[in-house]
Structures are given as C-alpha cells and as structure tokens.
PDB file of C-alpha atoms in Angstrom:
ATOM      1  CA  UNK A   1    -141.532 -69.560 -90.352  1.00 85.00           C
ATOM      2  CA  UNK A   2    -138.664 -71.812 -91.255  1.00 98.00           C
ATOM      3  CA  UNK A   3    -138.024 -72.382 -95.049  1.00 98.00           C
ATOM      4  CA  UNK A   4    -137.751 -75.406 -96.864  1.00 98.00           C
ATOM      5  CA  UNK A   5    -136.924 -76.066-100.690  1.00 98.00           C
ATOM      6  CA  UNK A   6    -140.365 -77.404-101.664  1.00 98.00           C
ATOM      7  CA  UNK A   7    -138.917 -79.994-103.328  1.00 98.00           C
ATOM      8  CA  UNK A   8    -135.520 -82.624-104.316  1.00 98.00           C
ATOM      9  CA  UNK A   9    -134.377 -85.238-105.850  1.00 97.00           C
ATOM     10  CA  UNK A  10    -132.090 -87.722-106.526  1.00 97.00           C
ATOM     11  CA  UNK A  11    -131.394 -91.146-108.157  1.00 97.00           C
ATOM     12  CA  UNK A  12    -130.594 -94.464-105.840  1.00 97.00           C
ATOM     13  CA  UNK A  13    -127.311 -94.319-104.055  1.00 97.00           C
ATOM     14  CA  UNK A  14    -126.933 -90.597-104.931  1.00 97.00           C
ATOM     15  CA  UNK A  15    -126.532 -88.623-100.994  1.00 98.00           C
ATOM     16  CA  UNK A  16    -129.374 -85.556-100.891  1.00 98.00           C
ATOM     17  CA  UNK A  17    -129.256 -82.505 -98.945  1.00 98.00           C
ATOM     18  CA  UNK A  18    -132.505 -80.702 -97.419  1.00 98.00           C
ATOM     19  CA  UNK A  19    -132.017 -77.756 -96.302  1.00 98.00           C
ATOM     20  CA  UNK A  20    -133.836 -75.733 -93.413  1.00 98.00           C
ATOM     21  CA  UNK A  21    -133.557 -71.949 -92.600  1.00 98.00           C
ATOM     22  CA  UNK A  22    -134.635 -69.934 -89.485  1.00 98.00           C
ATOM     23  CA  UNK A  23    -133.813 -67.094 -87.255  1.00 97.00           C
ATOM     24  CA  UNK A  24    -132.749 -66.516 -84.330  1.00 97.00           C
ATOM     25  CA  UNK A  25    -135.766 -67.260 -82.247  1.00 97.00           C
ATOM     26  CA  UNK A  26    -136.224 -70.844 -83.579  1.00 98.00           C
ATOM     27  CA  UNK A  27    -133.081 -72.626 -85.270  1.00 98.00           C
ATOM     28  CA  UNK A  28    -130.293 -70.321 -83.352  1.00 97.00           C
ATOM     29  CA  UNK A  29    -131.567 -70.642 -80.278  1.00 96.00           C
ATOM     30  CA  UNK A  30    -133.017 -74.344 -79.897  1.00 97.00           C
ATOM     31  CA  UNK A  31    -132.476 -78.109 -81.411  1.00 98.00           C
ATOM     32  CA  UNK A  32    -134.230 -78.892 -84.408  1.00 98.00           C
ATOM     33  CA  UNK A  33    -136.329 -82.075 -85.442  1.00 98.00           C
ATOM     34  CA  UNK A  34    -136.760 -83.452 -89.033  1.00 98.00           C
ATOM     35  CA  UNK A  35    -139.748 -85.731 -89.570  1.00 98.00           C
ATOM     36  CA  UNK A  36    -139.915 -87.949 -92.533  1.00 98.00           C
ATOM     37  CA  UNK A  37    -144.337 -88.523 -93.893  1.00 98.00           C
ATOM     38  CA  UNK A  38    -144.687 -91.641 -96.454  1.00 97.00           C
ATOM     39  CA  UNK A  39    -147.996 -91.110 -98.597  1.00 94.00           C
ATOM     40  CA  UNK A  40    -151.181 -91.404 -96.528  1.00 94.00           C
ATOM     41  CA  UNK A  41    -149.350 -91.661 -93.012  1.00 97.00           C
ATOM     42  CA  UNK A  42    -148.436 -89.929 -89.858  1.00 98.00           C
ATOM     43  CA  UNK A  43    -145.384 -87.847 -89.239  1.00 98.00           C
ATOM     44  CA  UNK A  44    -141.995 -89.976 -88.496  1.00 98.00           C
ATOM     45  CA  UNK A  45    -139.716 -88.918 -86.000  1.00 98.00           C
ATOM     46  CA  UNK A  46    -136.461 -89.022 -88.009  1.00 98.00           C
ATOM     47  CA  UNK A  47    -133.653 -86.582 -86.508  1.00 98.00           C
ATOM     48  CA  UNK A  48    -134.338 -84.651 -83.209  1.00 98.00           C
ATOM     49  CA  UNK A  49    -131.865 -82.405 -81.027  1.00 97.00           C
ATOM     50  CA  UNK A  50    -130.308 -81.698 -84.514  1.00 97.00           C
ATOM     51  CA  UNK A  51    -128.058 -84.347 -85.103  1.00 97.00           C
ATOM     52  CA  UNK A  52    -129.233 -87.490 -82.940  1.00 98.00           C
ATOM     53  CA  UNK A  53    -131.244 -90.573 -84.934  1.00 98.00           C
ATOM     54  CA  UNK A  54    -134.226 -92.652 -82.945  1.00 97.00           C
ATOM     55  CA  UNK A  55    -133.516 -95.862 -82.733  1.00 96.00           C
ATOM     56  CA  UNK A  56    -134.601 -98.154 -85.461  1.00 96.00           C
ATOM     57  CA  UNK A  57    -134.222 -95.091 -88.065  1.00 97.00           C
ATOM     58  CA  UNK A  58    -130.722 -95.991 -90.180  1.00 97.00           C
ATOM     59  CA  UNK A  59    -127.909 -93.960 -90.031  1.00 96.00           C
ATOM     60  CA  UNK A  60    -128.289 -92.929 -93.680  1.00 98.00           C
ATOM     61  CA  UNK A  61    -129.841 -90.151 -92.379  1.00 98.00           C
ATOM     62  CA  UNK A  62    -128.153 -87.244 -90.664  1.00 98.00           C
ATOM     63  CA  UNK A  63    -128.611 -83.819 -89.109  1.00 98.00           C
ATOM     64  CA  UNK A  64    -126.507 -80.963 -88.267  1.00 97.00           C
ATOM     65  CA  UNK A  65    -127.483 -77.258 -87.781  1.00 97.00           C
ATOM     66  CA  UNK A  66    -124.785 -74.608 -87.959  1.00 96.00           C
ATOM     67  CA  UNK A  67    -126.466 -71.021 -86.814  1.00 97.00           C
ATOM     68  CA  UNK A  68    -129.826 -70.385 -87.673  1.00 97.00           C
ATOM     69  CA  UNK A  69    -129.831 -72.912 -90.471  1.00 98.00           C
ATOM     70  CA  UNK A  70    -129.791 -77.050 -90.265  1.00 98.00           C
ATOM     71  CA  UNK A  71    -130.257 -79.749 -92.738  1.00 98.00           C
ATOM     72  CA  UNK A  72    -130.777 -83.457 -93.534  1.00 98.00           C
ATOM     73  CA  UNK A  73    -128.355 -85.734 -95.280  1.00 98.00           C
ATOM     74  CA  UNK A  74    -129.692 -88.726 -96.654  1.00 98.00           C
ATOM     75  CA  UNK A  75    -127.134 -90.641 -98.156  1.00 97.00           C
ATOM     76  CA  UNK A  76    -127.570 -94.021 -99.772  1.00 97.00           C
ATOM     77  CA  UNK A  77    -130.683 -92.888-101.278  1.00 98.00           C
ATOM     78  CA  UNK A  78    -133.351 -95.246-101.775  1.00 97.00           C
ATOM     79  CA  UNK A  79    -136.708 -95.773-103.452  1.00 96.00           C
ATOM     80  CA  UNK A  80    -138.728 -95.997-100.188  1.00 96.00           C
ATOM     81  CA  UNK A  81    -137.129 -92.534 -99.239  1.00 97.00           C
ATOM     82  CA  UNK A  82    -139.741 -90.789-101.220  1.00 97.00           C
ATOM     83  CA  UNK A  83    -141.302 -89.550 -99.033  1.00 98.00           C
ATOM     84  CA  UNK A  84    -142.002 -85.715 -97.491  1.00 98.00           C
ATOM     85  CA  UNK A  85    -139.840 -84.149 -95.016  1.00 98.00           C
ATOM     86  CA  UNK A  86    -140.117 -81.240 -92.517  1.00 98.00           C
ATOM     87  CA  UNK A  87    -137.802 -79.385 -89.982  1.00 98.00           C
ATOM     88  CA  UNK A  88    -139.294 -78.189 -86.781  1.00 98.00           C
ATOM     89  CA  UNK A  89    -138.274 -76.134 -83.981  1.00 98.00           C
ATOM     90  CA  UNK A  90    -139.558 -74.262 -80.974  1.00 98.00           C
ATOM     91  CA  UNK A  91    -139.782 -70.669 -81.390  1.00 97.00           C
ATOM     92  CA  UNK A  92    -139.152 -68.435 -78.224  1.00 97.00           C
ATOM     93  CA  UNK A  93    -141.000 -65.639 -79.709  1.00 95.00           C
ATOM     94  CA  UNK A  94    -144.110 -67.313 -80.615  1.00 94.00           C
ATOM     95  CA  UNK A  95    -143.848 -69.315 -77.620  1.00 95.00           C
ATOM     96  CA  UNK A  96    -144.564 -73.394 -79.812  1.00 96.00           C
ATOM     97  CA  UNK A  97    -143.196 -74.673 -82.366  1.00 98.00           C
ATOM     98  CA  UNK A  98    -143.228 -73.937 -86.167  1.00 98.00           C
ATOM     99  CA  UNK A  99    -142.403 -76.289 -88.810  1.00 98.00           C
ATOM    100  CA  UNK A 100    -141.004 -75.583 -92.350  1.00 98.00           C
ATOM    101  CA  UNK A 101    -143.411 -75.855 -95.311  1.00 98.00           C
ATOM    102  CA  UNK A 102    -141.760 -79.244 -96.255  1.00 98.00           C
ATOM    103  CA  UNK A 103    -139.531 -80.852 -99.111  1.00 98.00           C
ATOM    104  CA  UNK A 104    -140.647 -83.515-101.191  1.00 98.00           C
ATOM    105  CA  UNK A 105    -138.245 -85.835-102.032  1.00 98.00           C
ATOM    106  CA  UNK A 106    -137.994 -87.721-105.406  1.00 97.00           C
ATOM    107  CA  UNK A 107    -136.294 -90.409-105.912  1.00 97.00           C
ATOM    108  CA  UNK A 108    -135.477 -90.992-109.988  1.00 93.00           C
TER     109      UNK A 108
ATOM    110  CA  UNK B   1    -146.684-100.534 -76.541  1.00 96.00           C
ATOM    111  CA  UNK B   2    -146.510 -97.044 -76.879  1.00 97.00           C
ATOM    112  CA  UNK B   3    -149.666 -95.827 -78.611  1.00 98.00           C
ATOM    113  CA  UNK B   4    -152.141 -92.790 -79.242  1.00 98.00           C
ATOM    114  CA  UNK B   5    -155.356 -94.057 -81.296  1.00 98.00           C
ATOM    115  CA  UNK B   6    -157.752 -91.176 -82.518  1.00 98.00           C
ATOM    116  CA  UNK B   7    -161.351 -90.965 -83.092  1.00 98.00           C
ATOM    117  CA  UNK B   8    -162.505 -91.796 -86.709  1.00 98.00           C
ATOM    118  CA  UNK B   9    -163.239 -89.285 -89.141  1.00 98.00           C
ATOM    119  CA  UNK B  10    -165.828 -86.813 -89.117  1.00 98.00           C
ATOM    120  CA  UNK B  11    -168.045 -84.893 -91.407  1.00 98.00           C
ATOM    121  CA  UNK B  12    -169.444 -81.675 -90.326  1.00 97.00           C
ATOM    122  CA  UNK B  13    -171.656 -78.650 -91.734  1.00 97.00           C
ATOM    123  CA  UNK B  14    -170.516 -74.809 -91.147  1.00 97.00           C
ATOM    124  CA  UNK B  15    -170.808 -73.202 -87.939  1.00 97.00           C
ATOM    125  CA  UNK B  16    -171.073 -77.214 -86.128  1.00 97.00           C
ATOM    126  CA  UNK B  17    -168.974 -77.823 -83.473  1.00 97.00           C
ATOM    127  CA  UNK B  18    -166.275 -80.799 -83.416  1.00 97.00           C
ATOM    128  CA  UNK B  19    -164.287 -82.925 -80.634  1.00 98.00           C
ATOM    129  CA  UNK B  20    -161.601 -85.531 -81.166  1.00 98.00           C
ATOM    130  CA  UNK B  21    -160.353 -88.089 -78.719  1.00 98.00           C
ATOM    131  CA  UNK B  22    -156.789 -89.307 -78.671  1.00 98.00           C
ATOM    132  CA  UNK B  23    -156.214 -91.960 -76.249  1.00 98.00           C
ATOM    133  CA  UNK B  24    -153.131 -92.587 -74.971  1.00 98.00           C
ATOM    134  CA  UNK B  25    -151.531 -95.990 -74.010  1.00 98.00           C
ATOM    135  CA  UNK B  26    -148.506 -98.065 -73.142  1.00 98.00           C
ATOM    136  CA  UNK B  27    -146.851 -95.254 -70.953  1.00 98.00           C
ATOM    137  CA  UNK B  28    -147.618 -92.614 -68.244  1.00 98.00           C
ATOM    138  CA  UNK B  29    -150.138 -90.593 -69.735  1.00 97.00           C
ATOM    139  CA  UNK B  30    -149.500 -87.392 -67.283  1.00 97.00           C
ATOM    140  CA  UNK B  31    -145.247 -87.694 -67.861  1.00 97.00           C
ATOM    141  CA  UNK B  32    -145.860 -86.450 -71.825  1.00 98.00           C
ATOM    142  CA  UNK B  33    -147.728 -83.244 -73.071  1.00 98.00           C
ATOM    143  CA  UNK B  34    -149.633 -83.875 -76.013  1.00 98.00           C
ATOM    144  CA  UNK B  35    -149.681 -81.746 -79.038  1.00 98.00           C
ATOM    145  CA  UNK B  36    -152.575 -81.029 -81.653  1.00 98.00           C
ATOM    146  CA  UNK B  37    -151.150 -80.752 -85.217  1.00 98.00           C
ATOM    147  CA  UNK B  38    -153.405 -79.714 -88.479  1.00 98.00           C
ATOM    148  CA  UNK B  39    -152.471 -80.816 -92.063  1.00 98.00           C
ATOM    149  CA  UNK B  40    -154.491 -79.005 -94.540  1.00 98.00           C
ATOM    150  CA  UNK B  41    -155.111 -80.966 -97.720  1.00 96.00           C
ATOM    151  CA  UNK B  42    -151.957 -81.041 -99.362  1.00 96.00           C
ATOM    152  CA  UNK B  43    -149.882 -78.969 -97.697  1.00 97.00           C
ATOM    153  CA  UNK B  44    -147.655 -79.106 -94.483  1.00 97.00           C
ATOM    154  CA  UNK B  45    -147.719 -79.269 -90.697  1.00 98.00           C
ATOM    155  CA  UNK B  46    -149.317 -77.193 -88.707  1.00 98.00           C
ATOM    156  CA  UNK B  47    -148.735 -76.389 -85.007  1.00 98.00           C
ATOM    157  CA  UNK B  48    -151.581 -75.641 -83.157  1.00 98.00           C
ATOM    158  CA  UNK B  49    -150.975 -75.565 -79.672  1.00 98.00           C
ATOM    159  CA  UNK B  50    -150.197 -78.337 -76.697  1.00 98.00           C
ATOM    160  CA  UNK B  51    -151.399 -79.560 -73.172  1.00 98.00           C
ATOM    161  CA  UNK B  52    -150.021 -80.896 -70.277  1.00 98.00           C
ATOM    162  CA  UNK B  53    -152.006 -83.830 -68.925  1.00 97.00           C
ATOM    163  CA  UNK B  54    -151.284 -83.853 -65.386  1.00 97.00           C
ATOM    164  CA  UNK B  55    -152.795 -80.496 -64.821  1.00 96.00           C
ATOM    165  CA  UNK B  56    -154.784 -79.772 -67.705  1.00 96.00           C
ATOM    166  CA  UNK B  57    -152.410 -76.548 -68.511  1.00 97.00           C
ATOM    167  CA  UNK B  58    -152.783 -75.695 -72.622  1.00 97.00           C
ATOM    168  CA  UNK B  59    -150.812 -73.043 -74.800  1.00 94.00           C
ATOM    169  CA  UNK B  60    -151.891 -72.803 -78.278  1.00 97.00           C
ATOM    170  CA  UNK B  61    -150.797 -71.185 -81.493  1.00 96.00           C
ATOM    171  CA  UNK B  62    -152.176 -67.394 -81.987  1.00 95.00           C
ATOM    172  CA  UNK B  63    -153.076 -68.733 -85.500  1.00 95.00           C
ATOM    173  CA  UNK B  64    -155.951 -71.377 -83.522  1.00 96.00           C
ATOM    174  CA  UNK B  65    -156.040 -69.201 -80.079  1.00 95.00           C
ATOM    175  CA  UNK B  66    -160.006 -68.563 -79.587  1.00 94.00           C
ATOM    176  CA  UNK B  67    -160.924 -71.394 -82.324  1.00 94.00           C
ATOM    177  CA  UNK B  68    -159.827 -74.197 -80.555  1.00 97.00           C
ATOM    178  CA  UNK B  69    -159.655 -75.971 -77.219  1.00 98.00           C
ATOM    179  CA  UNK B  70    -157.811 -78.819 -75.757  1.00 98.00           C
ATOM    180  CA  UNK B  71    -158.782 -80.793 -72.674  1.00 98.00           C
ATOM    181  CA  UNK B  72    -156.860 -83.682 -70.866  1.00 98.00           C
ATOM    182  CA  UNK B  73    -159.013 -86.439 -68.630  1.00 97.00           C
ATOM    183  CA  UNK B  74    -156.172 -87.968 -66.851  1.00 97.00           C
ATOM    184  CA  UNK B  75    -158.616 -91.348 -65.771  1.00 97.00           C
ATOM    185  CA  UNK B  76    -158.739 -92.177 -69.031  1.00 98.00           C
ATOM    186  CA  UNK B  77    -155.371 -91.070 -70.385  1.00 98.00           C
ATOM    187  CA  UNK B  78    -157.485 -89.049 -73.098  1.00 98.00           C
ATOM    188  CA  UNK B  79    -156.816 -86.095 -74.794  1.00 98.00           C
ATOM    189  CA  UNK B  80    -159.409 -83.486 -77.047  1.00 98.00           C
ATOM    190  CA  UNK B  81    -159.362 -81.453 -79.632  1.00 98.00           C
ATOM    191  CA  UNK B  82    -162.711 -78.960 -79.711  1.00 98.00           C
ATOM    192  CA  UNK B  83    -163.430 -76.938 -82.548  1.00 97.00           C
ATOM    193  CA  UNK B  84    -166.136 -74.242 -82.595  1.00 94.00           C
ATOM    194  CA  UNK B  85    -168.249 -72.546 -85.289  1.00 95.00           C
ATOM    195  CA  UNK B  86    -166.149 -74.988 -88.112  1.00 97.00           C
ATOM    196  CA  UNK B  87    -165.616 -73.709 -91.514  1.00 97.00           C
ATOM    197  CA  UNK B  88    -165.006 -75.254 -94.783  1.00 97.00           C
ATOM    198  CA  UNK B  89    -161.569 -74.222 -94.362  1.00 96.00           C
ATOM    199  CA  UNK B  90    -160.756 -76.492 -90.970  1.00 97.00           C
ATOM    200  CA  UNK B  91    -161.267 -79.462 -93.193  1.00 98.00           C
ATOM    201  CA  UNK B  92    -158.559 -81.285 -92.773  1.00 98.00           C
ATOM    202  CA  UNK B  93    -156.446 -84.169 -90.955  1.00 98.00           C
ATOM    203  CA  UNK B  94    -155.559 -83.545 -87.345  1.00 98.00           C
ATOM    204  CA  UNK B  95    -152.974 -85.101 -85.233  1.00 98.00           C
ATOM    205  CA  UNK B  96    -152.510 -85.270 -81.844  1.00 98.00           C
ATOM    206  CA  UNK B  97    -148.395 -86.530 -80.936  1.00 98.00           C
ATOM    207  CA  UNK B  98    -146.579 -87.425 -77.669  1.00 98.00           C
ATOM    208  CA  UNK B  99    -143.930 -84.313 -77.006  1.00 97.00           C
ATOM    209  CA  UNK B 100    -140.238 -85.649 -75.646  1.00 96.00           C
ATOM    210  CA  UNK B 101    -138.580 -82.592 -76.818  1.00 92.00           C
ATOM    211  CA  UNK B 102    -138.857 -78.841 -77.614  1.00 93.00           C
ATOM    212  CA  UNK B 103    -140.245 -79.782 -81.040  1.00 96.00           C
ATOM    213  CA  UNK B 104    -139.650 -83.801 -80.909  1.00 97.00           C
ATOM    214  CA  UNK B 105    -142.592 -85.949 -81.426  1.00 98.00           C
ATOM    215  CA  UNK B 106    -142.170 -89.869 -80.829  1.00 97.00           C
ATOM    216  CA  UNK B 107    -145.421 -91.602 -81.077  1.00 98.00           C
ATOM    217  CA  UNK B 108    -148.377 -89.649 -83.322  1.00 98.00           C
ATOM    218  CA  UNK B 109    -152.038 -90.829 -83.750  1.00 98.00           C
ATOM    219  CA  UNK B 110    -152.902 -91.896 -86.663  1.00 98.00           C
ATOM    220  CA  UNK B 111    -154.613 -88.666 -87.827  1.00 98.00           C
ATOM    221  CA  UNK B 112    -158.407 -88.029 -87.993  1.00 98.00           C
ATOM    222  CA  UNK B 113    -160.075 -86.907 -91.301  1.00 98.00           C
ATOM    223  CA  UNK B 114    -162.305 -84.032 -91.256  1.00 98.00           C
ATOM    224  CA  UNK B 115    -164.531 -82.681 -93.501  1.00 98.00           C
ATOM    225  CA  UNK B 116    -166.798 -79.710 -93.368  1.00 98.00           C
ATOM    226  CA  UNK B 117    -169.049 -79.461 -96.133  1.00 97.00           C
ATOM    227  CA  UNK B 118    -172.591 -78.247 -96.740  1.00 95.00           C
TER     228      UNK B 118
END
C-alpha cells in the first residue's frame, strides 16, 4: 500500500534520500515509522512519528513527511548503512498498519 | 531489559497446524499490544494483525483474517501465533514486536523460521 523505490545507493559520505508514498488513509492522516533490517536480523526502529530518532540511533538519519508522502535522509553515508529499509503507517481504512515494499540501500 | 524471545524454528507438512510463543520480559507485559509480522523469503514486511494483552482483544489483517489466531496468557507475559491448515506458501519468518505507536515497533523477537514442506 505505500510505495518504496526498491532500491538506492550511494558512496560513503554521499547524503541518500528514500522516499515513501501513500494516500490519504495512511501517510496524510497518521505519523509514519521507518525501520532499518541488517542481513539476517530483526526490524530496527529507526524514525517514528515522522521525524523523531530513538535514542541510541544517530542523527544521520532523518524523517519528514509533507502530505501523503515522507522520506528518510541518511546523510553521512556509511558502509554499515547497507542495509534494507521500510516506511510504515497505520491505515484508517484497513484498520492496521501497512508497510512499503522496502528499499535496499547500497552503499558503493 | 526489555525483551521478546520466540520459539525456535519449525518445520511443518501441508494442512499441519502451527503455534509460536513470544515471551515477553523486562516491562509490563499487559501496558504494550503485541503485533505478529510475516516476512516471506526475500521480500518485505508483512502486517498481520495485533493483540492487546490485558484483555486478550485481537484485530488482524483481512489478508490473515480466518488463517490465523493470536492469543495472550497474561501469567506468563506470552503471546501466540496459531496457524491452521499451513501451506507451502506460509513458509516464512514471523515476528512478533512490542507496539508504542500507531505503526512504531521498539523491541521485536528475534523472528522464528518456518518451513512447510512435504
């Protein structure tokens, strides 16, 4: 339900965009989350009420939403960034929450 | 410590029946629902539905509703995920997660492997 490039890249340093698109019922109406997978692990809680970092996760990483889009800013990239990352928000008309189809990032 | 451990991984036949644990620990068991998540081989996250420990309430995903049921035991801060009349196509890894937000996970389990295979 919410659309994700399936894939980016960038080369150490560089600052990468994700982007995340939705409708009304999910991203326009209600915060979004952006987790962050390594290889072989759980889920990461990276961003959540669209802009707002846990803490312990660095603030190379940033959120905004603007509508019924949002995206992640990673800036500084580095080689343990490679990793997989989704956007997630509740959806009022399916009643839970959907999650894009994920971007996986490269890092060069 | 703020932790949900799953049951190991599990290999099934077609048309068995299948129930993980996630035990949660650390915190207040009842003050978090807890939500199932499926990642098919390769490919993304999956939402299939949540419950509410302190009363047992569950809403799940029309895309698992009928397939799938969750459970809460509240004595032993554990929560399940039944699966009926499995297919080759529920193999998978399954999480269960701690909800603090509309779609805000914390803490996650470290995922439990299944295969159904004949």
């Amino acid at each position: 339900v919410l659309t994700q490039p399936p894939s980016a890249s960038g080369t150490p340093g560089q600052r990468v965009t994700i982007s995340c698109s939705g409708s009304s019922s999910n991203i326009g109406g209600n915060p979004v989350t952006w987790y962050q997978q390594l290889p072989g692990t759980a889920p990461k809680l990276l961003i959540f009420s669209n802009n707002h970092r846990p803490s312990g996760v660095p603030d190379r990483f940033s959120g905004s939403q603007s509508g019924t889009s949002a995206s992640l800013a990673i800036s500084g990239l580095q080689s343990g960034d490679e990793a997989d990352y989704y956007c997630a928000a509740w959806d009022d008309s399916l009643n839970g929450v959907v999650f894009g189809g994920g971007t996986k990032l490269t890092v060069l | 410590e703020v932790q949900l451990v799953q049951s190991g991984a599990e290999v099934k036949k077609p048309g068995e029946s299948l129930t993980i644990s996630c035990k949660g620990s650390g915190y207040s068991f009842t003050s978090y629902w807890i939500s199932w998540v499926r990642q098919m081989p390769g490919k993304g996250l999956e939402w299939m539905g949540r419950i509410d420990p302190s009363d047992s309430y569950a809403n799940y995903s029309p895309s698992f509703q009928g397939h799938v049921t969750f459970s809460a035991d509240r004595s032993t801060s554990t929560a399940y995920l039944q699966c009926t009349s499995l297919k080759a196509s529920d193999s998978a890894i399954y999480y269960c997660a701690r909800q603090v937000g509309a779609s805000a996970y914390d803490y996650w389990g470290q995922g439990t492997l299944v295969t159904v295979s004949s």
